Amino acid sequence: MEKERLFRLSAKKLTELLSKREISNLDIVNDVVERTQEVEPIVKSYITTNMHGAIASAKKIDKLIYKSIFKGNKVEPLMGIPIAIKDNISTEGMHTTCGSKILAGYRPIYNATVIKNLKNSKIVIMGKTNMDEFAMGSSTENSSFWSTHNPWNLSNVPGGSSGGSAAAVAVGEVILALGSDTGGSVRQPASLCGVVGLKPTYGLVSRYGLIAFASSLDQIGPITRNVEDCALLLNVIAGHDPLDSTSVLKEKEDYTEYLKQNINGLKIGLIKELMGKGISNSVKDSVYKAMDLFSSLGAFCEEVSLPSLKFALSAYYIIAPAEASSNLARYDGIRYGLRAKRVKSFRSMYRKTRSKGFGDEVKRRIMLGTYALSRGYYEAYYLQAQKVRTLIINDYKRVFRNFDVLISPTTPTVAFKIGERSEDPLTMYLSDACTIPVNLAGIPAISIPCGVDNGLPIGLQIMTPHFKEGLLIKTAYNFEKNFSFKLKPLYKKYRE
Amino acid sequence: MDFEIKIGLETHVELLTDSKMFCGCSTKFGSPPNTQTCPICLGHPGTLPVINKKAINYTIKVALALNCKIANFTQFHRKNYFYPDLPKGYQISQYDLPVGLNGYLDIELDGNKKRIRISRVHIEEDTAKLIHFGKTGRISEAVGSGLDFNRSGIPLLEIVSAPDIENVEQAKAYVVLLKRILEYLEISDCNMEEGKFRIDTNISVRKKEDIYSKVRTELKNLNSFRFLEKGLSYEIKRQKEILSKGQKLYMETRHFDSETMTTKPMRVKEVAEDYRYFPEPDLVPMIIDKKWVEEIKKTIPELPYRRAKRIKEQYNLPNNDVQIITSTKEMADFFEFCAKTYPYPKKISNWITGDMLYYLNQEQIQIEECKIKPQNLVEMLRMIDKGLISGKIAKSVFKDMFKTGEMPETIVRRKGLEQISDVEKISNIIDEVINGNPDVVKQYLSGKEQVLAFFIGQVMKKTKGKANPRIVNDILKKKLKRMSF
Amino acid sequence: MEKISIEDVKHVAKLAELDLTEEEINKFVDQLNIVLEHAGKISEIDTSGVEPTSHAIDFKNVFRDDIVKKSVNKEDALSNSQKIVQDLFELPLMIEE
Ligand SMILES: [Zn+2]
């Protein structure tokens, strides 16, 4: 009989075992390393692994845990728990590529604020995960290194752009992960991999050290296997940061407090516009069933309309590329990253470096964004998109007067086949239709598993007003508790 | 042919904050290359800017001093363009919502006042410094170049005038006054050699009848008053010549070459640049309310033209003296400090505009760097008034004070320069001189009164110049008069 | 909205400092037109009287005090660059071709 593998356990459970001294931190890290060696050649979640560093950290933490228990103290939450970091989050001295050739070899000279927070909590970093180049994509196929495979079905995509993080968590290469979400990049891969992904309110988690895609939309968020671990990780990364001017001054909350509450009397609205054309029947079914489950738990559920959401995708594909075109201007070959050789002048250095370093999708979005900002088009595209954004925000404000939370599918379909949409940008863009409005409005949202279709998971998206992450976690936790979902990839052996 | 000339000036001023505009790096000048940098001012991926509040305060201060309206709502924009000295590929600058709008500056030339409108005062970040290797250090002859990011991100103020300037003299008067105001405000040291005060110009010359012509030339690299004068004069002459020949001018950017004292084309602008400005999403808007503006108002000292007017009236000084005294804030402070404790302002002014200015120029230093403090000068003036030293001795005392910074009394005592006003002592010396020169006495008595000067000279010689000349004169005349009977 | 042309794509590539092959240019003309046709739908919306939003959260007046912090050391600043000369980031010839 196989011994009970630690990689399958939740962070909460592992902390219990550590507290009782039934296992050591090194046991946890060793098991996760072993699992990574088993599945990484097939799933390919990581760009860079930090196995030796992680083992060294675990040994140090074991001493701290021993001292702590000796003094009669508890083991702090998430202490010693392995985490994977999306490769667009700056880690000092550790290779950080953003999934791009243009940053091949780049070793940041500073840590992102979230990384400092993780280190303060003694969370163990296992490595940097694969992603669509500069977070532009919904399948992780746009990584300039390799594609990551969905652990539920290896010929399917894990979603994106945080596909590496979601796949690693789903398959048990790690217990926790961080992703980033600009138009759905945490929630969409979480949905396609059957795990939990949360995009916090814009401004709740510091962006300092997150390599920018679209500055007014980007947020770092946790990817975990259950809602409780998600709350624990959010506790660590949320909070004001003086290095980020868009970080909110707000008292810290303990999000695990909300796990104790029920949802009796909660008013839930199902967004009509996100249940229409393009949403597969199996996804619709699962969402309606979720609605029934909520009702059975004492919530009032109703359909609600936000007409402006029809235009969200259009506005997003102006705003995000426009900001990206400017954010990606710094990759010039001078101070870091790739630099083209044998150039005649500084202009040819720019052009050769950038043309060689950026992939197709990144070039496409730089072109789109540059065009949208250029003379004569700024008003029609960028400014108009910012006005549409106002309308979307107002729509959410209006419905949140009558509803506590909103729900929708996270993605229109389950995970698609690798290669299926890579030559068709617009269809690829449409896979973010349900998640994008949330980023434009800056509100928080979580994706949790709510069904399986043809062996592939389906995700439910829950949304609340700004800074109501507690309510979000409470709602998701009540659903999770009452919905039986088994994360199958954890038990797969992946052997021929 | 009649020409109309319009000149607009764009002035960039590095602010005197301790840290940079968006990061905590020092702004100190002259450190070894790339030692005052961090991930933020190097434009590393993932970094974010945070606004230095003092830089905004300084911007408001300048905008107020230049009579601008202060924007209630203001924000930063990104100005997107590629150049190696710009680490992020965009400059964080201001666009349609600058801190200050629609101000003016009144310049005076030969007693005539002229108002130059100020279009805008805004704040942005400075670029890195390009260093060219080669014999001349010039870009055109460089064999290679490198980048030093110490300057990258230093707060940079931009002051843009309307094209109200009509000639070189006005341009110079504008720049001199603007620089003096900025120095008065103590927001920049305006050191032109260190590139902390830089001037770009827009010049358009057109035939009077050609009212629709909008062609203008940008002229860069005018980094001293002399180059400003030479560059503008050359450019105006060049444009007039072209128009006189019936040829056309076109939009271009020209560079002033300080070796040949001419201007050379940098690039022809076929298409106007497209900077793709949009609101900087990493920063948030600023609301400047009345209370904030009032707080800044309180920090503005009396500005030069106001002060000049007051000093002229209050102390009843001639124009020339007022101009010199108010040429810097420190000199005016020096004067007024003396005037507070000494009742004869003209006497103070005489020494400042005379000996003081002479030695300052000789040593090439500013009044605040010299060793004489206001109380030293006041003390010396009092000693003259009391007859303790003569005016002539005072000049040498002043020279010593300038060198050593000692109090005048100390110098006088050390060198034994006290004036001899003791009547008996002087009388004895006069007796010696009269007795020793009977021939000259005879000449005097025969009516040749000019020889009196000879006697005075002899007395001074014997007292090493310390005898009080008024007393010598009196006693000498009395004694000689007595002898004639 | 008007269609994006080959000339537009070339102009935009120049602004963005990208060297595109003929093949890429043709591909981008088609793809950008498809995306812009979709994105262009926003022009159908009446937004008169609507203020643009640049951040979903209403932030105002975020500043730092003018306090000097330690800079990174020179070696770190230069560590990621491919070419260094005399403690400076080396550049190719600074001429406009
Ligand atoms: Zn810095």
mmCIF file of N, CA and C and ligand atoms in Angstrom, chain B residues 20 23 25 37-38 41, ligand 1:
data_model
loop_
_atom_site.group_PDB
_atom_site.id
_atom_site.type_symbol
_atom_site.label_atom_id
_atom_site.label_comp_id
_atom_site.label_asym_id
_atom_site.label_seq_id
_atom_site.Cartn_x
_atom_site.Cartn_y
_atom_site.Cartn_z
ATOM 1 N N LYS B 20 14.964 61.805 -5.225
ATOM 2 C CA LYS B 20 14.458 61.940 -6.589
ATOM 3 C C LYS B 20 12.927 62.076 -6.625
ATOM 4 N N CYS B 23 11.558 58.077 -6.450
ATOM 5 C CA CYS B 23 12.221 57.046 -5.641
ATOM 6 C C CYS B 23 13.090 57.742 -4.599
ATOM 7 N N CYS B 25 16.358 57.677 -4.122
ATOM 8 C CA CYS B 25 17.772 57.913 -4.410
ATOM 9 C C CYS B 25 18.124 59.387 -4.217
ATOM 10 N N THR B 37 21.380 55.019 -7.875
ATOM 11 C CA THR B 37 20.294 54.414 -8.646
ATOM 12 C C THR B 37 19.631 53.322 -7.821
ATOM 13 N N CYS B 38 18.435 52.926 -8.263
ATOM 14 C CA CYS B 38 17.722 51.815 -7.628
ATOM 15 C C CYS B 38 16.842 51.200 -8.709
ATOM 16 N N CYS B 41 14.510 53.957 -10.486
ATOM 17 C CA CYS B 41 15.024 54.936 -11.456
ATOM 18 C C CYS B 41 15.841 54.272 -12.560
HETATM 19 ZN ZN ZN D 1 16.226 55.452 -7.557
#
